[in-house]
Tab-separated table of C-alpha atoms in Angstrom:
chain	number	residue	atom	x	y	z
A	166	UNK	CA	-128.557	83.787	121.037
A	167	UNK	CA	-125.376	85.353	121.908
A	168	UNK	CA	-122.518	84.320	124.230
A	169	UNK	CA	-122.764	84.721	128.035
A	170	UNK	CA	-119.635	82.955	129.653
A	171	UNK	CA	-117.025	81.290	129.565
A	172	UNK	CA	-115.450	79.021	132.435
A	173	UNK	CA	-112.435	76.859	132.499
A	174	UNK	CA	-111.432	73.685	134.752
A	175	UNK	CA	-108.011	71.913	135.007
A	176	UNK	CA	-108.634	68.632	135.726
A	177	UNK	CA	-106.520	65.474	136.320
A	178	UNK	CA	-104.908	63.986	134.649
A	179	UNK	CA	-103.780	66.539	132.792
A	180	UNK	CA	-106.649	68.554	130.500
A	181	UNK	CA	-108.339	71.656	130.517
A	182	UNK	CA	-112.300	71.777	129.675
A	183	UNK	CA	-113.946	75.110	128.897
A	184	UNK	CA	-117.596	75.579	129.013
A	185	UNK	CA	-119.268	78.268	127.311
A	186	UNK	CA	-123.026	79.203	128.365
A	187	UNK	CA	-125.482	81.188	126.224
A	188	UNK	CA	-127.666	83.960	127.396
A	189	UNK	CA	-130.726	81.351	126.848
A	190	UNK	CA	-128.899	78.547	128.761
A	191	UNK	CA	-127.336	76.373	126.268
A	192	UNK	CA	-123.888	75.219	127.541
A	193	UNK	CA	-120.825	73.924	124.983
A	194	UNK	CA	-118.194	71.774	126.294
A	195	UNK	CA	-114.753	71.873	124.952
A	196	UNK	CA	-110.956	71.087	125.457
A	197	UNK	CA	-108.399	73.184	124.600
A	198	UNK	CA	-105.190	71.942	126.233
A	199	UNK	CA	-101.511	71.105	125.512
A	200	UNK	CA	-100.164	68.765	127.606
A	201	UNK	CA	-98.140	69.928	129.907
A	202	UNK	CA	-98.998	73.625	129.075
A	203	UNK	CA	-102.704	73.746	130.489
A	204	UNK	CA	-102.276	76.848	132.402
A	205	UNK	CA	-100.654	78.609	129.405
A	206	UNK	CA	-103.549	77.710	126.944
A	207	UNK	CA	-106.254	79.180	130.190
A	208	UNK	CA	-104.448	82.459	129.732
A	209	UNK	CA	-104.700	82.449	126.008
A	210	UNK	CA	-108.803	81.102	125.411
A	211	UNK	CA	-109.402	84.375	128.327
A	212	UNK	CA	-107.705	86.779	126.385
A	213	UNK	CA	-109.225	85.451	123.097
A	214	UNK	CA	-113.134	85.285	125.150
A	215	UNK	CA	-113.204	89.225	124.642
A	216	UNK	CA	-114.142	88.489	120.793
A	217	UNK	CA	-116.463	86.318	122.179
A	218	UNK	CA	-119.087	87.395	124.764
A	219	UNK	CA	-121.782	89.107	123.323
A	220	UNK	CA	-121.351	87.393	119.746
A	221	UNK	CA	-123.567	84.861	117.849
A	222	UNK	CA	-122.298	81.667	118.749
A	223	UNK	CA	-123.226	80.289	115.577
A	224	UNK	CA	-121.282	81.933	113.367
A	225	UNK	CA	-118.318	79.499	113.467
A	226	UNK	CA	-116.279	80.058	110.579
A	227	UNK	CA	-116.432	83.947	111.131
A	228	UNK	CA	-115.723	83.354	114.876
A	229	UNK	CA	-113.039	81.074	113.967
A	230	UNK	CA	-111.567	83.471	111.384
A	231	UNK	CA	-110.993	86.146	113.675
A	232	UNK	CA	-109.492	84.266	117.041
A	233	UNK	CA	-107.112	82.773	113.901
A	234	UNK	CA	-106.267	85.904	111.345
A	235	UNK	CA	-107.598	88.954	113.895
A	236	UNK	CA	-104.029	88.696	116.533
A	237	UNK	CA	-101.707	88.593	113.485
A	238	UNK	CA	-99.496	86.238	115.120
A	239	UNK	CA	-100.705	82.817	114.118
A	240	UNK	CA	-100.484	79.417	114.267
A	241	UNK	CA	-98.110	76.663	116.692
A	242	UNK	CA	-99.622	74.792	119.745
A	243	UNK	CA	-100.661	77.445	121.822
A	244	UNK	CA	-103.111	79.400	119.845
A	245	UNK	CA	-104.331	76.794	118.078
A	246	UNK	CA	-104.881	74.570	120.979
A	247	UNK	CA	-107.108	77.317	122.219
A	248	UNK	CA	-109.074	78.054	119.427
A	249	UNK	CA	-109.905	74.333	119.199
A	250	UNK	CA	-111.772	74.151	122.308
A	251	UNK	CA	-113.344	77.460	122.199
A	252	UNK	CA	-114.652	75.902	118.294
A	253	UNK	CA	-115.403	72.515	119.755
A	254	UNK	CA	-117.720	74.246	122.271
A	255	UNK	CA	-119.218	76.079	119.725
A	256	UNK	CA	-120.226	73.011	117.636
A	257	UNK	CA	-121.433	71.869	120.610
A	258	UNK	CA	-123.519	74.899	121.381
A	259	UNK	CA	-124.986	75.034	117.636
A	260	UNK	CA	-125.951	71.039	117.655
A	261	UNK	CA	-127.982	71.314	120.695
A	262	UNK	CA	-129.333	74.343	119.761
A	263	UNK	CA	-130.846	72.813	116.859
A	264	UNK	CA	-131.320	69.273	118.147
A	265	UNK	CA	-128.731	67.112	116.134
A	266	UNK	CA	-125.194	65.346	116.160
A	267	UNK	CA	-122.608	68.172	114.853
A	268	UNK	CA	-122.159	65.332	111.691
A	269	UNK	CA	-125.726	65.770	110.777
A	270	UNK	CA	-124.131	69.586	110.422
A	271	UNK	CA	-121.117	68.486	108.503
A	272	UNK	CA	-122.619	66.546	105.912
A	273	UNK	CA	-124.200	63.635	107.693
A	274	UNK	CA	-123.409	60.665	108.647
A	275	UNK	CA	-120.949	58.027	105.815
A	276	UNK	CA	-120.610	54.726	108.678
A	277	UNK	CA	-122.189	53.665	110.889
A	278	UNK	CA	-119.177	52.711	113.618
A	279	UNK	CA	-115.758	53.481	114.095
A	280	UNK	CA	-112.783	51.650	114.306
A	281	UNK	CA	-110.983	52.496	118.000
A	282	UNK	CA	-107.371	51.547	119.442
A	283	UNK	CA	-105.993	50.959	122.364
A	284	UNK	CA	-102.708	51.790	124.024
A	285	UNK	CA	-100.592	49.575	125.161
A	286	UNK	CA	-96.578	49.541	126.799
A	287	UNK	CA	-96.024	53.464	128.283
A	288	UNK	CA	-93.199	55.513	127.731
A	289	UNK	CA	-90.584	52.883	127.908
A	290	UNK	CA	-92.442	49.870	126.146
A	291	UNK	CA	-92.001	46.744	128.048
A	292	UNK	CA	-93.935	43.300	128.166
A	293	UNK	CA	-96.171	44.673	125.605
A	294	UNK	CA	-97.129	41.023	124.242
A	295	UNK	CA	-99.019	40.405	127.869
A	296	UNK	CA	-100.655	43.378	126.986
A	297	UNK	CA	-101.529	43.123	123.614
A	298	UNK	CA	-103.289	39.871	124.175
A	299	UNK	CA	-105.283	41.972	126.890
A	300	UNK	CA	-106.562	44.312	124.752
A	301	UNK	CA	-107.648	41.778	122.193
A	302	UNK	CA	-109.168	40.054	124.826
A	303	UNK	CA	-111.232	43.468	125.939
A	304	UNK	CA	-112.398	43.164	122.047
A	305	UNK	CA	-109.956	45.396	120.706
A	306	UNK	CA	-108.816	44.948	116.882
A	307	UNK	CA	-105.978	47.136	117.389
A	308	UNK	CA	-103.196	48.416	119.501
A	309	UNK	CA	-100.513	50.983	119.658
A	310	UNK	CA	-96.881	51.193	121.135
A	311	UNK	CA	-93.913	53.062	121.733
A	312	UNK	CA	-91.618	51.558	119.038
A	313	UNK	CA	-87.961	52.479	121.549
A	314	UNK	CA	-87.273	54.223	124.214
A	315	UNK	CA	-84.703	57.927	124.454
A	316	UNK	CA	-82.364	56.848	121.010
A	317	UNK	CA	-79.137	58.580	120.082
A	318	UNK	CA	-78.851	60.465	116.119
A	319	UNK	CA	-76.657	56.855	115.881
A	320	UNK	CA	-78.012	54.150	117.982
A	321	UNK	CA	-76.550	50.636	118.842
A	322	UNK	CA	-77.645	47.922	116.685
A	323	UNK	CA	-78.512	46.226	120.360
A	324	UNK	CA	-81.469	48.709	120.915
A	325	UNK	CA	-82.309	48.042	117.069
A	326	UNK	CA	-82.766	44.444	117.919
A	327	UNK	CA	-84.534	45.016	120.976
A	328	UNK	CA	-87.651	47.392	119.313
A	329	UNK	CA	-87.693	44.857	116.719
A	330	UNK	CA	-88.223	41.864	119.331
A	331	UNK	CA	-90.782	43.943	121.077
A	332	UNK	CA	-92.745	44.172	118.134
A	333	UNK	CA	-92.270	40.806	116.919
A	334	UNK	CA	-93.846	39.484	120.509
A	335	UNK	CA	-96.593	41.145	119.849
A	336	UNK	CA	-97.539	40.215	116.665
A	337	UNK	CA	-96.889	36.727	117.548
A	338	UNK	CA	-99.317	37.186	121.182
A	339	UNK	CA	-102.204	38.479	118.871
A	340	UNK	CA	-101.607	37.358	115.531
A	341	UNK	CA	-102.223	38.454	111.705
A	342	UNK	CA	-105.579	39.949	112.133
A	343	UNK	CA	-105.260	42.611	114.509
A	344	UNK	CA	-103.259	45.535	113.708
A	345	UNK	CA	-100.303	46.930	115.295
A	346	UNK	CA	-99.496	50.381	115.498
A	347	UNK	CA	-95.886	51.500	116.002
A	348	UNK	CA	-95.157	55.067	117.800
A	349	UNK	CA	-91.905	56.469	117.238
A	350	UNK	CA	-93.429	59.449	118.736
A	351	UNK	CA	-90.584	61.925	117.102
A	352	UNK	CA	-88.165	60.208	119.543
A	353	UNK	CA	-85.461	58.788	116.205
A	354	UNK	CA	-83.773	60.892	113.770
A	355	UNK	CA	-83.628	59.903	109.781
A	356	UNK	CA	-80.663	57.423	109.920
A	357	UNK	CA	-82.102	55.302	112.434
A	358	UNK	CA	-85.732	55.131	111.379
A	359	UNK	CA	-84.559	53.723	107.844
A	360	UNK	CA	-83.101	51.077	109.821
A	361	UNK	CA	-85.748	49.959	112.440
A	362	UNK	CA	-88.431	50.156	109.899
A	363	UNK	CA	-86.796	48.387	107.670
A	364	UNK	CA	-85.985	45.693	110.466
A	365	UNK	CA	-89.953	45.857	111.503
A	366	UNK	CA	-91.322	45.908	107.980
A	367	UNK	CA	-91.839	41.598	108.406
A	368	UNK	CA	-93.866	42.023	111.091
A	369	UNK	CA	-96.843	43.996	108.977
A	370	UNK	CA	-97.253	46.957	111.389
A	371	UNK	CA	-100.749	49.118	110.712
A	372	UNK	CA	-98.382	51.985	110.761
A	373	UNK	CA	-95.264	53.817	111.527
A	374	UNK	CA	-95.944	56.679	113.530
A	375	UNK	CA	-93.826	60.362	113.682
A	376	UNK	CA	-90.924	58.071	112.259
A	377	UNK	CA	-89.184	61.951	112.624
A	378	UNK	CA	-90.394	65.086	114.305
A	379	UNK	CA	-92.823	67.190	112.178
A	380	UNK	CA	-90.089	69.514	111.865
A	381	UNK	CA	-87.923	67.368	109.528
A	382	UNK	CA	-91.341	65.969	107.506
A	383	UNK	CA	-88.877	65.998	104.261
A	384	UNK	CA	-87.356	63.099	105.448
A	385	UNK	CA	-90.337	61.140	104.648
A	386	UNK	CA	-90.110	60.903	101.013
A	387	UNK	CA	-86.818	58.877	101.236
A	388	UNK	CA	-88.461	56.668	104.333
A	389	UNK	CA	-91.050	55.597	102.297
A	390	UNK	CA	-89.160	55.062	99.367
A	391	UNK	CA	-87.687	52.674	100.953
A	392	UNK	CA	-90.466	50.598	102.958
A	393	UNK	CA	-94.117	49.247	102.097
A	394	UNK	CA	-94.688	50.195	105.529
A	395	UNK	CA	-97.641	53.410	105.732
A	396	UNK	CA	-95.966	55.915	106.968
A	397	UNK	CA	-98.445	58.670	109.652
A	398	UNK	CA	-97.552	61.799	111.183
A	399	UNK	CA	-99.431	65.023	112.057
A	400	UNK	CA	-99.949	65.459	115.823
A	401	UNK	CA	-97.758	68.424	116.216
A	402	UNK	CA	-99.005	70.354	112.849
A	403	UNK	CA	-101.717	72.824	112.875
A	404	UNK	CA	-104.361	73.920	110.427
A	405	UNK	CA	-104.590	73.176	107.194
A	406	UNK	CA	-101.807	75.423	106.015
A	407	UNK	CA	-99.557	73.026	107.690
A	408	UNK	CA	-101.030	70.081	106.107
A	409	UNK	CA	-100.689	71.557	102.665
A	410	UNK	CA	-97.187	71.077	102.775
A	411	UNK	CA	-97.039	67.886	104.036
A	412	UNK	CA	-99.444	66.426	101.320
A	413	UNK	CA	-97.941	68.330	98.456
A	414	UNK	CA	-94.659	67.221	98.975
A	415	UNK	CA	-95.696	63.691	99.490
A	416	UNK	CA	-94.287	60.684	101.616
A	417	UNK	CA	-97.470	60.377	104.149
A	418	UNK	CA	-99.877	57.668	104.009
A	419	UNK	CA	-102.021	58.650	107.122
A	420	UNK	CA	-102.201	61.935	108.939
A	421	UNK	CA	-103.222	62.522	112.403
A	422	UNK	CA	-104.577	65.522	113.091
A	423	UNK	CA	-105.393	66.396	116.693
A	424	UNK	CA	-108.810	68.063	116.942
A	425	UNK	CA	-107.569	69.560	120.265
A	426	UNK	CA	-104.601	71.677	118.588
A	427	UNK	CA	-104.918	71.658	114.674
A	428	UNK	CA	-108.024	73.893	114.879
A	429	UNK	CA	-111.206	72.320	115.981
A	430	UNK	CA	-113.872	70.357	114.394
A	431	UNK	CA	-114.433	72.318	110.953
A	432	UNK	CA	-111.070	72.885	110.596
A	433	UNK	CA	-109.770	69.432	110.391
A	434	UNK	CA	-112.802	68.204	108.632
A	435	UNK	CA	-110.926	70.811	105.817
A	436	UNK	CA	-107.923	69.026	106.234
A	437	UNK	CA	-109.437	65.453	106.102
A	438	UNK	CA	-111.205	66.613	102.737
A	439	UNK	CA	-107.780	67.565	101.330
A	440	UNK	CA	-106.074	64.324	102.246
A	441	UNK	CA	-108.796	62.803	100.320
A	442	UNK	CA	-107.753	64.287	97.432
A	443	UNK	CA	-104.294	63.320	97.618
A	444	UNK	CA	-105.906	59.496	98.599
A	445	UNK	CA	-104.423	59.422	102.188
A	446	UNK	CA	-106.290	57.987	105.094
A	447	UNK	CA	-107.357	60.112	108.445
A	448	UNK	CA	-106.648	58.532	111.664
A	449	UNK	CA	-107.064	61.375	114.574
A	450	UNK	CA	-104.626	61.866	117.224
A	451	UNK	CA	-106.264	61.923	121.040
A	452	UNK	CA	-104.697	60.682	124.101
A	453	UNK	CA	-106.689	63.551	125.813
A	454	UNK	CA	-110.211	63.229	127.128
A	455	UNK	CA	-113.672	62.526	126.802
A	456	UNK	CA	-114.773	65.911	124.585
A	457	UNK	CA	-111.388	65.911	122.471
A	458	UNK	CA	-112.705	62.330	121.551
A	459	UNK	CA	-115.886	62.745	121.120
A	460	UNK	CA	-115.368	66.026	118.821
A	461	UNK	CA	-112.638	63.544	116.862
A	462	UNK	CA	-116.060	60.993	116.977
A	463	UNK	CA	-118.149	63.895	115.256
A	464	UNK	CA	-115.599	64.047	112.548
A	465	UNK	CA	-115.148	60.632	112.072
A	466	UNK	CA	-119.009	59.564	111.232
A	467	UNK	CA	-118.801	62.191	108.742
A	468	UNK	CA	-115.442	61.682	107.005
A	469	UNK	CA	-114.728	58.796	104.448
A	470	UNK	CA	-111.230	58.412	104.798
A	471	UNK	CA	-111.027	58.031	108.385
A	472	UNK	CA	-109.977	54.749	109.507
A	473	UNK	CA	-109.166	54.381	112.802
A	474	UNK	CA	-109.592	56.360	115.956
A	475	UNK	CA	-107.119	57.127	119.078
A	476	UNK	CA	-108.253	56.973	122.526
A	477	UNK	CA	-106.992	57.359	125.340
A	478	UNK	CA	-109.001	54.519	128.122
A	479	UNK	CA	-106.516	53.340	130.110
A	480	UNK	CA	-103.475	54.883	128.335
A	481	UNK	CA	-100.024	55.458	130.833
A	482	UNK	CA	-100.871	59.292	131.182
A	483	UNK	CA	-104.416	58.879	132.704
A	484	UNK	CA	-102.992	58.528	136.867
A	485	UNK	CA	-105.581	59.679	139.216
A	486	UNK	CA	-108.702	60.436	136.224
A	487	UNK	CA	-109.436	58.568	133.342
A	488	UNK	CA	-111.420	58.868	130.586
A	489	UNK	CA	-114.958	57.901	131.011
A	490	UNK	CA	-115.110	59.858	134.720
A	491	UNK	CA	-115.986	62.902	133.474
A	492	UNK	CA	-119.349	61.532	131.843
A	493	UNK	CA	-122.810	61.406	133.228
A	494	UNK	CA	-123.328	58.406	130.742
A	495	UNK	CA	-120.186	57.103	129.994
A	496	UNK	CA	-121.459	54.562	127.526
A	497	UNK	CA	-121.539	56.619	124.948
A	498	UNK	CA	-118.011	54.899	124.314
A	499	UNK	CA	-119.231	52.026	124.731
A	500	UNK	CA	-116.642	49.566	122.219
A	501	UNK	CA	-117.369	46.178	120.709
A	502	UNK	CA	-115.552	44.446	118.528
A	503	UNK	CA	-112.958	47.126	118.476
A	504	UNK	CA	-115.676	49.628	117.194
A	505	UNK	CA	-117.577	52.327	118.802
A	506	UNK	CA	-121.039	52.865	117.475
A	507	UNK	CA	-122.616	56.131	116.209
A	508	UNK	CA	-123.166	58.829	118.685
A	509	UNK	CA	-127.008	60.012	118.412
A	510	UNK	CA	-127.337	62.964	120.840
A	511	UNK	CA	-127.492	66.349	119.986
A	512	UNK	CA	-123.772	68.291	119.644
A	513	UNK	CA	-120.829	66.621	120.798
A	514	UNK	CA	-122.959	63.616	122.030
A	515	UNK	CA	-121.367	63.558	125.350
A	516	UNK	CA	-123.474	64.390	128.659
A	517	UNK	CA	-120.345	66.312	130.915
A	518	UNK	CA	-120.809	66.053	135.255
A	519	UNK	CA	-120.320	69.426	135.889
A	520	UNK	CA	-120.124	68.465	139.435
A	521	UNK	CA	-117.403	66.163	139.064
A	522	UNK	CA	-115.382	68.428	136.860
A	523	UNK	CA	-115.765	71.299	139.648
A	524	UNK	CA	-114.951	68.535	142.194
A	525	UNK	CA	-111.738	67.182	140.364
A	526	UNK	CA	-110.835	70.969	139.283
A	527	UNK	CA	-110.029	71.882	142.499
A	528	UNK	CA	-107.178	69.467	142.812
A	529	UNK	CA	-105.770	69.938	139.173
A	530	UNK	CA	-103.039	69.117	138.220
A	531	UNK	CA	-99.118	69.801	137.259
A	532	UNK	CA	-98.576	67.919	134.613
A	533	UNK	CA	-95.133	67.874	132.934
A	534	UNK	CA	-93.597	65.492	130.120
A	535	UNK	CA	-90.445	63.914	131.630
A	536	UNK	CA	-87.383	65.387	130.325
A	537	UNK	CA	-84.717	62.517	128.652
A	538	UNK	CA	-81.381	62.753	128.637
A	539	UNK	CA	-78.802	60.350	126.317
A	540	UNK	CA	-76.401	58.556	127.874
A	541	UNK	CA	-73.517	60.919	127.437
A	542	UNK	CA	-76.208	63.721	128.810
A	543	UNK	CA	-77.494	65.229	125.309
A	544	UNK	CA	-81.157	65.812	126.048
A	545	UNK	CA	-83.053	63.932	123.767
A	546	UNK	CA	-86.541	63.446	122.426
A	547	UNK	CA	-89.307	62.144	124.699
């Protein structure tokens, strides 16, 4: 079996699917995107598809190895995010070719659901409680927000007080038992996260998420030091030589790996094996769409440490396309009771409409994260 073709759509919202076909027929979905750079990524899985056609597409690690150590320049969103869904597809490829989930590959199966979250709030989080009871009532266990809005390196003790209300709405519209997830989503620098966590900590959130950019990860030791609250971060970090630092140096109780830019299916089952070691918790980043999730799936029934899975049905980013469109059976997602049962089918598990993808592919998409600005004009963190 060797490698045929590649072909990539841009759909809406704002993802880019690749399918790769065998020279016996066997197609492999995957998504290798960044959001907001989709047409960047394209350029960069067609100039890596010349180590590709004509090769075995089941020699994964080797494949992977050379996309990853044969350019010499290495690493960050873009190359990454490409190998991912050129790997995902691959997984994809192999499980079908021999008739099995790509856990049953990885392992096997350790659970027999998964925990899933929903979104709730956008951008600038407001009436979130409404919400929050909404997405209890839909049967979800838990829910994520935006913690603030744009904040300054100093921020007024006014906008302090008015995350911290947020939050405590919510916890009051859905109670003790359901867990809260709190995004700071890189947007607050080191001063101000000791404070609003600190404020928050009464109101038992799951988790504080990027409480600073990935970029200033020392900062973490002191945060936690100081709060009970677990402490996740890991979106924006890539491979596992990325994560090495992170969990030797300490200060993370949960990291979040995206299986759309930290390297693929394999590779973050790597990096969910070391966090075991160092007894911290997986909980996969993926407001993308329905094969970044159901690769993160894959890797969640076989990997004992993750807790909790990101999705993104219904999320503020999905206008015009949403998640389950793209699927000729879309209840494969099917959630109850804030869990999503074992996927069964062969690969990724997923069933793609090719036709709608080539319908919705020739609209596509521009997709851009806003830029913020700070009162006094500063750009700032979205």
């Amino acid at each position: 079996m060797k490698i045929k073709s590649m072909e990539l759509f841009k759909v809406p919202p704002r993802w880019l699917f690749l399918k790769i076909t065998t020279d016996d027929g066997i197609v492999g979905w995957g998504e290798p995107v960044v959001e907001g750079k989709a047409d960047t990524v394209r350029t960069a899985v067609e100039e890596m598809s010349e180590f590709l056609i004509g090769r075995d597409p089941g020699h994964i690690e080797d494949l992977w190895q050379v996309l990853y150590r044969g350019g010499f320049y290495r690493g960050g969103p873009i190359l990454t995010s490409a190998i991912s869904g050129i790997e995902q597809a691959l997984w994809d490829i192999k499980g079908k070719s021999l008739g099995v989930p790509v856990y049953d590959l990885l392992g096997g199966p350790c659970k027999e659901k998964m925990r899933v979250y929903a979104w709730i709030g956008g951008d600038k989080p407001s009436d979130v409680a409404e919400a929050a009871k909404e997405k209890i009532a839909q049967g979800y266990t838990a829910i994520k927000m935006n913690g603030t809005a744009e904040m300054e390196w100093i921020d007024s003790s006014l906008k302090v007080q008015e995350a911290v209300e947020r939050l405590a709405a919510v916890r009051e519209a859905i109670g003790p038992g359901n867990g809260i997830g709190v995004d700071f989503h890189g947007r607050v620098h080191k001063t101000m996260a000791k404070v609003l966590i600190k404020e928050m900590e009464q109101y038992k959130p799951m988790f504080i998420e990027e409480p600073v950019l990935s970029e200033n990860n020392e900062a973490l030791l002191e945060i936690t030091r100081g709060s009970s609250v677990p402490i996740a971060t890991g979106e924006r970090m890539y491979t596992r030589w990325d994560f090495k630092r992170l969990l030797t140096q300490g200060g993370v109780d949960i990291i979040q790996p995206d299986l759309s830019h930290a390297g693929g299916i394999w590779e973050v089952r790597k990096i969910a094996a070391m966090a075991e070691a160092f007894d911290v918790a997986v909980a996969p980043h993926c407001p993308l769409g329905p094969i970044a999730l159901a690769s993160s799936l894959q890797l969640d029934f076989c990997t004992p440490n993750a807790f909790i899975q990101e999705q993104s049905l219904g999320i503020h980013y999905n206008q015009g396309s949403d998640l389950l469109d793209y699927l000729v059976d879309p209840s494969v997602f099917d959630y109850k009771d804030g869990f999503v049962k074992r996927m069964t089918k062969p690969g990724l598990g997923i069933e793609i409409n090719e036709a709608k993808v080539r319908e919705m592919a020739a609209i596509g998409h521009q997709w851009r994260n806003p830029v913020w600005r700070t009162e006094d004009g500063t750009v700032t963190e979205w």
